[in-house]
Coordinates of C-alpha atoms and ligand atoms in Angstrom, one line a residue:
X1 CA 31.6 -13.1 -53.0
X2 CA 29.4 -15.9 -51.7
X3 CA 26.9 -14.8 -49.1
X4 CA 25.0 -17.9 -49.3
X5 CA 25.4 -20.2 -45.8
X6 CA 26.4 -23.7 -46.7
X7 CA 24.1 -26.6 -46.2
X8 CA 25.8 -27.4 -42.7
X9 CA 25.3 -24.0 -41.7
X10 CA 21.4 -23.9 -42.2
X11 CA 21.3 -27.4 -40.7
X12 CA 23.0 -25.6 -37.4
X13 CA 20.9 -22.7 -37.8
X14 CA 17.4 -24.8 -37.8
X15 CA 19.0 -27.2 -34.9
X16 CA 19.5 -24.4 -32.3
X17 CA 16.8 -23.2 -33.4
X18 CA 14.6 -25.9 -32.2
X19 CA 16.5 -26.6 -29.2
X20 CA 16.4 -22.8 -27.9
X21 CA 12.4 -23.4 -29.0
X22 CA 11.9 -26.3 -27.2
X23 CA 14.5 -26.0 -24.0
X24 CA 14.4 -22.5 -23.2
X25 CA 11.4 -20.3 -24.4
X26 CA 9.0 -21.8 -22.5
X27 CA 11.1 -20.8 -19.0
X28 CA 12.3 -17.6 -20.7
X29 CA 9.9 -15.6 -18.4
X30 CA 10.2 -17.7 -15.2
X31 CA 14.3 -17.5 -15.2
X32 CA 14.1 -13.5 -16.0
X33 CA 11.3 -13.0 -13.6
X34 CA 13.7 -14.8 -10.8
X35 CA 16.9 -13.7 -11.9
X36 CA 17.5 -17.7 -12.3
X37 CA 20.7 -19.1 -13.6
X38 CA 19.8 -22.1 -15.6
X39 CA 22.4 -24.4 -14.4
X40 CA 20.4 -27.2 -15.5
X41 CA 20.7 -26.0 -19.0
X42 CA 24.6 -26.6 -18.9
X43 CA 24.8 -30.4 -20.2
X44 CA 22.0 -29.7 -22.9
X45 CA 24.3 -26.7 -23.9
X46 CA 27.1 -29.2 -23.4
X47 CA 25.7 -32.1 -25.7
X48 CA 25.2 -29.8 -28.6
X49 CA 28.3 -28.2 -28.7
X50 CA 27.3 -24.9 -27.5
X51 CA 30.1 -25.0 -24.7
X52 CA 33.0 -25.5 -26.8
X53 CA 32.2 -24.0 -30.1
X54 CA 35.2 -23.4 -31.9
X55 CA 37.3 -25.4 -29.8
X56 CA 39.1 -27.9 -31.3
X57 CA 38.1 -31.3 -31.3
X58 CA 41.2 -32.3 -30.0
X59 CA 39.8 -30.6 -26.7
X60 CA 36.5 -32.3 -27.4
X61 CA 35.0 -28.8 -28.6
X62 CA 33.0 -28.7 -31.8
X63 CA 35.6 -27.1 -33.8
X64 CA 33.1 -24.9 -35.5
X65 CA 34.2 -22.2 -37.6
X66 CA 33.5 -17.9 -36.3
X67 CA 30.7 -17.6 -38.9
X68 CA 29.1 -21.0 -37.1
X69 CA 29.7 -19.3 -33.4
X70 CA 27.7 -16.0 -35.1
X71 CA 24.9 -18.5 -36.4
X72 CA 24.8 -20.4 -32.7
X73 CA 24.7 -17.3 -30.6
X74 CA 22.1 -15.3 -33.0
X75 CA 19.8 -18.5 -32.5
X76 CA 19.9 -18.2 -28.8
X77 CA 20.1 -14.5 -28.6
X78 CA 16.6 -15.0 -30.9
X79 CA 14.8 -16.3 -28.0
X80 CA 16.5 -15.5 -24.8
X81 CA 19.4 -13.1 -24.8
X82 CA 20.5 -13.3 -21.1
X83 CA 21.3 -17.4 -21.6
X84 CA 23.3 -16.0 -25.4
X85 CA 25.0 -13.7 -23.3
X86 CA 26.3 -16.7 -20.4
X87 CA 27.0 -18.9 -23.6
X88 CA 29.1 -16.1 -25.0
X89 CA 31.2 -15.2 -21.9
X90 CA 31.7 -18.8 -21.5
X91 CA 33.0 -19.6 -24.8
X92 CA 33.8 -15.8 -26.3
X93 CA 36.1 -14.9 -23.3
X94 CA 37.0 -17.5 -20.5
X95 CA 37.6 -20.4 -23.2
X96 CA 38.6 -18.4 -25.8
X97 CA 41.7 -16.6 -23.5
X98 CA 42.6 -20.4 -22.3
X99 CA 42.9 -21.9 -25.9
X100 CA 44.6 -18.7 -27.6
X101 CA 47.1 -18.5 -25.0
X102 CA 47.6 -21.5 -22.4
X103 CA 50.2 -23.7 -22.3
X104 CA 49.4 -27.7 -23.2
X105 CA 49.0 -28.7 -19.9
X106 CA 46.8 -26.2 -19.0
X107 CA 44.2 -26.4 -21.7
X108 CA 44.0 -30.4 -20.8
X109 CA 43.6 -29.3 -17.2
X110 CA 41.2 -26.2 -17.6
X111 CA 40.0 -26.4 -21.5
X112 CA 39.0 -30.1 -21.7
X113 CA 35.7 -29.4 -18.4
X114 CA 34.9 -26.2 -19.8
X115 CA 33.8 -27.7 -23.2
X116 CA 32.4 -30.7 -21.8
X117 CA 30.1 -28.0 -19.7
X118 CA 31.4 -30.3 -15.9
X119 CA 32.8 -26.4 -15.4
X120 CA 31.7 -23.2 -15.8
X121 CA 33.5 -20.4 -16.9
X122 CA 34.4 -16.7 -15.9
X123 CA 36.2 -13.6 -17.5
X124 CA 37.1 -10.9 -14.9
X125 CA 38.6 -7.5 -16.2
X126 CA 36.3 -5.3 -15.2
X127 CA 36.6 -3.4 -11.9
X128 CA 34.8 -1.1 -9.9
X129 CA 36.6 2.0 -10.7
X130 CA 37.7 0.5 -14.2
X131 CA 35.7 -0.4 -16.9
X132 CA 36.3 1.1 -20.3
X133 CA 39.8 2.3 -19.2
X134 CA 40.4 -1.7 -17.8
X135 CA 44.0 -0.6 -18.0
X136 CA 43.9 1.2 -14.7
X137 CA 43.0 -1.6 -12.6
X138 CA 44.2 -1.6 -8.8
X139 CA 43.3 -5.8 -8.3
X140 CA 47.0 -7.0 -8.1
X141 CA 48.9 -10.4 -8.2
X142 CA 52.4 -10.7 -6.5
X143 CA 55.2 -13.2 -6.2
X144 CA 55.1 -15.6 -3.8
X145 CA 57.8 -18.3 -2.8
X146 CA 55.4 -21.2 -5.0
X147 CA 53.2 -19.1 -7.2
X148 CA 51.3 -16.0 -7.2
X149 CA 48.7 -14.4 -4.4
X150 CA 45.9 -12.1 -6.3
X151 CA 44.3 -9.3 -4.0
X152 CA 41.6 -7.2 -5.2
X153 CA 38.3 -7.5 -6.6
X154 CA 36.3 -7.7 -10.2
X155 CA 33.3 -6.4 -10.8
X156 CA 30.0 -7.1 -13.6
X157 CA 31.9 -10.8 -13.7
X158 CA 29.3 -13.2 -15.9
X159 CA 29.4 -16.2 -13.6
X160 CA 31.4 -14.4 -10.9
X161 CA 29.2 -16.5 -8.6
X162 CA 28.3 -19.9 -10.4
X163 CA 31.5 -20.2 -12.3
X164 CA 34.1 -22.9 -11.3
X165 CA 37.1 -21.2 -13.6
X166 CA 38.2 -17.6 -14.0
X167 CA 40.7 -15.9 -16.1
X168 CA 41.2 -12.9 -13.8
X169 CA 43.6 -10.0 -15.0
X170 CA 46.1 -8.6 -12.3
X171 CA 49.1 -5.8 -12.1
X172 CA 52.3 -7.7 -11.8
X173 CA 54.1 -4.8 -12.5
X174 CA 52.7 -1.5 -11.5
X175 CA 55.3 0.8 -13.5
X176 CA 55.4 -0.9 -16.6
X177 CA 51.4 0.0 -17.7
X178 CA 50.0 -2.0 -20.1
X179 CA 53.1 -4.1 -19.9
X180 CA 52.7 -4.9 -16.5
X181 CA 49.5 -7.0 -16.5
X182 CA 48.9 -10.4 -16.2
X183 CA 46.4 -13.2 -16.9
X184 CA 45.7 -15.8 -14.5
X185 CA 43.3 -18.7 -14.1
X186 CA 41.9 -19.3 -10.5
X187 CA 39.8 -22.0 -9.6
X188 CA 36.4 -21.1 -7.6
X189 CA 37.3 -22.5 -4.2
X190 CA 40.7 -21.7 -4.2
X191 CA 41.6 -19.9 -0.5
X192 CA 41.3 -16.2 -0.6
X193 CA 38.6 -16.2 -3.7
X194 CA 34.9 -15.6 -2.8
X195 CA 31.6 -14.7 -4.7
X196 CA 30.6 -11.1 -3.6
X197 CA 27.3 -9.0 -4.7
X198 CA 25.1 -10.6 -7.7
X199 CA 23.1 -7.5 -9.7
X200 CA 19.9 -7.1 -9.4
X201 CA 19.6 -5.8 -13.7
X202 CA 18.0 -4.1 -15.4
X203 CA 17.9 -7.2 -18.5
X204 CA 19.8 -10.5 -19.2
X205 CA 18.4 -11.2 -15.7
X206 CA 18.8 -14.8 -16.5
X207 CA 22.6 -14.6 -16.7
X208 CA 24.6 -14.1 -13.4
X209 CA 26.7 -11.2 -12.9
X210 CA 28.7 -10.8 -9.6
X211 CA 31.4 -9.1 -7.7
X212 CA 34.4 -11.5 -7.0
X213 CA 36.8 -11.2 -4.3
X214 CA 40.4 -11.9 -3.9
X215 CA 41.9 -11.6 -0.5
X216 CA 45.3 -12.9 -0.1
X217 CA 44.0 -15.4 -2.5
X218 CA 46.9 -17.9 -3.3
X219 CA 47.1 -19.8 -6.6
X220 CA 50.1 -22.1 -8.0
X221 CA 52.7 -20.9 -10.5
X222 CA 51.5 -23.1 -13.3
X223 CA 48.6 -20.8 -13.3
X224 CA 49.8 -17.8 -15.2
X225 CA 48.1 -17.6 -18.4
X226 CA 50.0 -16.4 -20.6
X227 CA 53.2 -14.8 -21.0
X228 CA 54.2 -11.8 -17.8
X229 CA 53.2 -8.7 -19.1
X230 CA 51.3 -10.1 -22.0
X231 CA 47.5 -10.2 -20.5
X232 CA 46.2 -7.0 -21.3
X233 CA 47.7 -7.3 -25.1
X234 CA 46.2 -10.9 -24.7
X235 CA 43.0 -9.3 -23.5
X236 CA 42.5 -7.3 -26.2
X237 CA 42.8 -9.9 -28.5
X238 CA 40.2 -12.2 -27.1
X239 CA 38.2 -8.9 -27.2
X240 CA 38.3 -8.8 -30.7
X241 CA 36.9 -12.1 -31.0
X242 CA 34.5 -11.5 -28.4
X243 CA 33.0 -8.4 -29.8
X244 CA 31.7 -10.0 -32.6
X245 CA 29.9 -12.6 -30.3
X246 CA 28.2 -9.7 -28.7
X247 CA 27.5 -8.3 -32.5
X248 CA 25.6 -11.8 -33.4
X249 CA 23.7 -11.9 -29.9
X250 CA 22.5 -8.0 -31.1
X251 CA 21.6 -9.6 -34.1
X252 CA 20.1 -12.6 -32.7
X253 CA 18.0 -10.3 -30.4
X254 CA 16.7 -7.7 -33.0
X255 CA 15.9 -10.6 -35.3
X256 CA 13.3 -11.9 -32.0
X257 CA 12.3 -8.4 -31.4
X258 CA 11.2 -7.9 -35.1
X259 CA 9.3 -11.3 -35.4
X260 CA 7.4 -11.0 -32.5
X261 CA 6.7 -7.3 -34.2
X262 CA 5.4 -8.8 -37.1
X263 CA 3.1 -11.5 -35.4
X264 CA 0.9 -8.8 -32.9
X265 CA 1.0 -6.5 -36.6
X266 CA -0.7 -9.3 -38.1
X267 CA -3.0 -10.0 -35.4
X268 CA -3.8 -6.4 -33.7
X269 CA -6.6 -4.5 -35.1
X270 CA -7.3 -1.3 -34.5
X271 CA -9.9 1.2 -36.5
X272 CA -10.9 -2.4 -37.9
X273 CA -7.9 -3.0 -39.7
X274 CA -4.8 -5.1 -38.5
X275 CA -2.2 -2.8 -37.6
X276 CA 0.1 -4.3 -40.5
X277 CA -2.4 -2.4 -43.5
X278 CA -0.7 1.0 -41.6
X279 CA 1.9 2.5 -43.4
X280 CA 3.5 3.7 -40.3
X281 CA 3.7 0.1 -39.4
X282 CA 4.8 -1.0 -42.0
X283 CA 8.0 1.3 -42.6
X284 CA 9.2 0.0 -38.9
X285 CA 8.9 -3.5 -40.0
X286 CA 10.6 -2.4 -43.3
X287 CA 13.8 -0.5 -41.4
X288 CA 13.8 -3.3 -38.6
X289 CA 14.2 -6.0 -41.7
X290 CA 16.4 -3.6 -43.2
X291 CA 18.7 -3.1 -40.8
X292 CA 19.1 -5.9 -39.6
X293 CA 20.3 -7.3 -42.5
X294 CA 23.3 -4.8 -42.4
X295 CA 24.2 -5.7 -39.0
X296 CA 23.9 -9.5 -39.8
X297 CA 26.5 -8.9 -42.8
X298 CA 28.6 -6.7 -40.3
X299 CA 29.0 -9.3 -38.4
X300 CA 29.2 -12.0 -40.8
X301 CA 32.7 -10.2 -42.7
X302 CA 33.6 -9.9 -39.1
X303 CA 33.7 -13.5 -38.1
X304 CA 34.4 -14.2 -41.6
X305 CA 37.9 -12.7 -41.8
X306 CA 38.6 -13.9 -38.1
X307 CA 38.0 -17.4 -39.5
X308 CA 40.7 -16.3 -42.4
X309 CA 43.1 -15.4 -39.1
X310 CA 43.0 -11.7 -40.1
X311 CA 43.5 -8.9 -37.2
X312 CA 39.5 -8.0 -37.1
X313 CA 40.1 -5.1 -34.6
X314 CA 38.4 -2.3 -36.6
X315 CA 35.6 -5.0 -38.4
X316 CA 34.9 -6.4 -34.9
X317 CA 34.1 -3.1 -33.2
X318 CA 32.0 -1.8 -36.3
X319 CA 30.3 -4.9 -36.4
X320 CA 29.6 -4.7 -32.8
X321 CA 29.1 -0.9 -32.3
X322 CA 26.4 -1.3 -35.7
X323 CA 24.3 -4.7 -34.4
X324 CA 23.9 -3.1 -31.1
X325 CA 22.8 0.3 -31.7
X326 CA 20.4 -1.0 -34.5
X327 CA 19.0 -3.6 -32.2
X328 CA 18.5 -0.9 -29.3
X329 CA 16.0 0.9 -32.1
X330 CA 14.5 -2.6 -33.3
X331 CA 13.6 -3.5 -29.7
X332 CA 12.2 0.3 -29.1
X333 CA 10.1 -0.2 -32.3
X334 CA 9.1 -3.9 -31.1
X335 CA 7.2 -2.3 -27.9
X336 CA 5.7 0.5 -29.4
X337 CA 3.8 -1.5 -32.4
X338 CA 2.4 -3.6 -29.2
X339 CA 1.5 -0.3 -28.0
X340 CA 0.8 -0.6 -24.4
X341 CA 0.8 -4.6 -24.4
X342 CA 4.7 -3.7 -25.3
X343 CA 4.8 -2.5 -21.6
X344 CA 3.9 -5.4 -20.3
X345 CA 5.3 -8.8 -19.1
X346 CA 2.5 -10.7 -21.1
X347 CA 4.0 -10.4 -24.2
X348 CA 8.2 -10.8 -25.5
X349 CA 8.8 -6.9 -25.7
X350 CA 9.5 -5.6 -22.9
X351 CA 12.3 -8.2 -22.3
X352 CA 13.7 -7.3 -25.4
X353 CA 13.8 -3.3 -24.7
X354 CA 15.5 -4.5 -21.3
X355 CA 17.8 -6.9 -22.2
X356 CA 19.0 -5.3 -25.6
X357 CA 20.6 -2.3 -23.8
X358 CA 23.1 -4.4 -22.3
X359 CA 24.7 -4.9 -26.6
X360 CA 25.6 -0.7 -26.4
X361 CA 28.0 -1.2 -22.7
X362 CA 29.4 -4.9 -22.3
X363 CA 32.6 -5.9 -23.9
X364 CA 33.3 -2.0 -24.9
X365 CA 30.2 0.6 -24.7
X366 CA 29.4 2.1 -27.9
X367 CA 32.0 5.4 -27.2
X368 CA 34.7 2.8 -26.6
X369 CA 34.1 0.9 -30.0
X370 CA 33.6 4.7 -31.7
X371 CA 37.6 5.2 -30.2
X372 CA 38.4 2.2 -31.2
X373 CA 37.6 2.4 -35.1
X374 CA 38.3 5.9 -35.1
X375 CA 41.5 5.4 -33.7
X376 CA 42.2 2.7 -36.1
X377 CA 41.2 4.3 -39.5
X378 CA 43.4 7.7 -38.1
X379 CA 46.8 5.4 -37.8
X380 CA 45.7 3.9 -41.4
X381 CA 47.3 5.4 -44.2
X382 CA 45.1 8.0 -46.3
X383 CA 43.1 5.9 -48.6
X384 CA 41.6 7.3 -52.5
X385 CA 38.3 8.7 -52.6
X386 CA 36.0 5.6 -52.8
X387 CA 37.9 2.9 -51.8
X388 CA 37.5 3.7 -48.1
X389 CA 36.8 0.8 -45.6
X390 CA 35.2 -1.1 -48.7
X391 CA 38.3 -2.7 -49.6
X392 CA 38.0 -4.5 -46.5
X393 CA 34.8 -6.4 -47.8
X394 CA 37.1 -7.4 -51.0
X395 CA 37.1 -11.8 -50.9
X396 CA 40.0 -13.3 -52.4
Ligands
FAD401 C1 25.5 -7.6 -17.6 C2 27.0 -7.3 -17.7 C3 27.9 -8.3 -17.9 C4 29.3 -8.0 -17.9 N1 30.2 -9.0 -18.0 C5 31.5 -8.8 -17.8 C6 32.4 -9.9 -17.8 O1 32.1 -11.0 -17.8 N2 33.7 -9.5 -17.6 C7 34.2 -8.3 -17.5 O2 35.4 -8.1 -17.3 N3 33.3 -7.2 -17.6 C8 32.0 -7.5 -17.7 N4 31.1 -6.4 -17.8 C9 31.6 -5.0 -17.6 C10 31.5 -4.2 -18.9 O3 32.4 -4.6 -19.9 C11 31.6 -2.7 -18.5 O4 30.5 -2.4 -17.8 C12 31.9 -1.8 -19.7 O5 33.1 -2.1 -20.3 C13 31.8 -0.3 -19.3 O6 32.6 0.0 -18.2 P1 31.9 0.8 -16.9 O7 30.7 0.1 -16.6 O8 33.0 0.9 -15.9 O9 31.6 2.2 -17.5 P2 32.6 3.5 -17.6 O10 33.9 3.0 -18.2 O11 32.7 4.1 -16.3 O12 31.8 4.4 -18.6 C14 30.8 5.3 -18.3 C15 30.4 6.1 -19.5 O13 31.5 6.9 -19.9 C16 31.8 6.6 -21.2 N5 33.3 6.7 -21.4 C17 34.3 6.2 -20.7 N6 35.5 6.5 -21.2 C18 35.3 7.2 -22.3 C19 36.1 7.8 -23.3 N7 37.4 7.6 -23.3 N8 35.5 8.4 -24.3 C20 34.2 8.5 -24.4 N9 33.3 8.0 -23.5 C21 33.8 7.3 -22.5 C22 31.3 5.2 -21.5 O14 31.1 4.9 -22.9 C23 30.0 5.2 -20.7 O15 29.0 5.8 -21.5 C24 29.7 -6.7 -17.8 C25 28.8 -5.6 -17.7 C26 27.4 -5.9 -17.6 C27 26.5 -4.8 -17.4

């Protein structure tokens, strides 16, 4: 096993870096404060890459591998996790559904903007009264005489108001379960389609979320994505992809949380010592370094074997369910060494407490992801003592 990152992957660690450094940390408060969408941020994303990550250059997409996605959303996450989260929705689940399951024509037609950054892109499976059960969604899409006409609404949407593309899941068949949903890709315009609420939240303030609309909204045949039937199968595996994008922004995050721990510990005194000569300091810094190490190797294998085309379900979820939970304690610990300047908008903690707790619900809350690998190692055959879920680490 090799765990060191090759020298193109620290040159793309220390170049998003500096861009997320330069471009965004000095608006970082002023977009959260105003729940801002930074629009404006789109071609810089754009020119770097950061739009079309793993998309082939063929598509005009960087054509990076799922380790170099980890590196590029951890960098982000590092200094503002609500703009890792829009780059992550954008690529992770709009982009990623279109290139692992569109026809030709429609990645030249829909693919090609999106990783140019001239579009914007949306995911919608989540509904009002279905979220971790997304199978039990009412929003249908029905025949028509030239093409399809979706009625219903999505809910928690990323870009479901600023987005100009939207893979939107729909029954097409309401007694065939699973089986009977569909994935399409409507256009923001298109008749029948509007923006509804935007969230006032809690955290990733800086990223839009929305309600999004379809009455009687019409779209043409050639925009089925994807086989009939085969969406939510689809769905879940862009999902598995997707999960460990949300695993690297936990990662990313924690990894800001625990540096700006370490610089007030270095600089706070208190009984005329810095805070950093406490032990009881010093073994939060120590467990924050700690774990999140683990969840960066998590997620690492995860993206790793992805890259290897390997089914990831179980590694994605562990990775994800691991990097989030640890980074909801990292960011906890982050605001109480700045004691009570950790409570307030003057220094980095507070954002990090608020926008961290977003890891443990989107793309599968932590109970989901438990399901999920429990699920998976109980349909596993029994294993030897020992050899458990290790073997899965095993490099050829
Ligand atoms: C900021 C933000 C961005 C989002 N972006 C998108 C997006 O772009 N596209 C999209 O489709 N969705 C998006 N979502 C939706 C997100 O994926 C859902 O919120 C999430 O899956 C949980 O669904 P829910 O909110 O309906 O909670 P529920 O499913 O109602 O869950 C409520 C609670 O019950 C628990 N629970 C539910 N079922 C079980 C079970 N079987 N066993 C144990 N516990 C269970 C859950 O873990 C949770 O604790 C976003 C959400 C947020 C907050």
């Amino acid at each position: 096993m090799d765990f060191r990152p090759t020298e193109e992957q620290e040159l793309l660690r220390r170049t998003v870096r500096e861009f997320a450094d330069t471009e965004i940390r000095p608006h970082v408060r002023e977009w959260d404060r105003d729940q801002h969408f930074p629009i404006e941020l789109m071609p810089k994303l754009a020119a770097l890459g950061l739009l079309g990550i793993q998309c082939p250059e063929a598509y005009g997409g960087a054509a990076m591998s799922a380790v170099d996605y980890c590196i590029c959303i951890e960098e982000l996450s590092r200094v503002d996790p609500a703009v890792a989260l829009s780059v992550a929705a954008h690529n992770g689940l709009c982009s990623s559904h279109i290139l692992l399951f569109a026809t030709e024509a429609q990645k030249r037609q829909f693919l090609v903007p999106l990783v140019r950054g001239e579009k914007i892109g949306a995911w919608g499976l989540t509904e009002s009264t279905s979220g971790s059960d997304a199978a039990g969604m009412r929003t249908t899409a029905t025949r028509t005489d030239d093409g399809w006409e979706i009625n219903g609404s999505k809910t928690f949407t990323t870009h479901g108001r600023v987005c100009d593309v939207m893979v939107v899941m729909a029954v097409t068949d309401r007694t065939a379960g699973t089986k009977g949903i569909s994935a399409f890709i409507v256009e923001q315009g298109a008749a029948g389609m509007t923006p509804g609420k935007k969230e006032d939240k809690l955290g990733m303030r800086a990223s839009d979320t929305s309600e999004v609309l379809f009455d009687h909204c019409r779209i043409p045949a050639d925009q089925l994505l994807g086989a009939e039937g085969q969406g939510f199968v689809n769905t879940m595996q862009v999902l598995d992809a997707g999960r460990i994008g949300i695993a690297a922004l936990a990662v990313g995050l924690a990894q800001g949380a625990y540096e700006a721990a370490v610089r007030y510990a270095r600089e706070r005194k208190s009984f005329g010592k810095t805070i950093s000569s406490f032990q009881a300091i010093q073994w939060k810094l120590a467990d924050a370094a700690t774990r999140i190490e683990a969840a960066r190797l998590l997620t690492y294998q995860a993206a790793y074997l992805k890259g290897r085309g390997q089914r990831t379900t179980i590694e994605s979820s562990m990775a994800k369910l691991y990097a989030s939970e640890i980074a909801v304690k990292v960011a906890d610990d982050c605001v109480q060494i700045h004691g009570g300047y950790g409570f307030v908008k003057d220094y980095p903690a507070e954002k990090y407490f608020r926008d961290v707790k977003l890891t443990t619900i989107g793309e599968g809350t932590s109970e989901i992801q438990r399901l999920v690998i429990a699920r998976q190692l109980l349909a596993a055959p029994p294993v030897s003592a020992g050899s458990a879920r290790s073997a899965l680490i095993v490099v050829s």
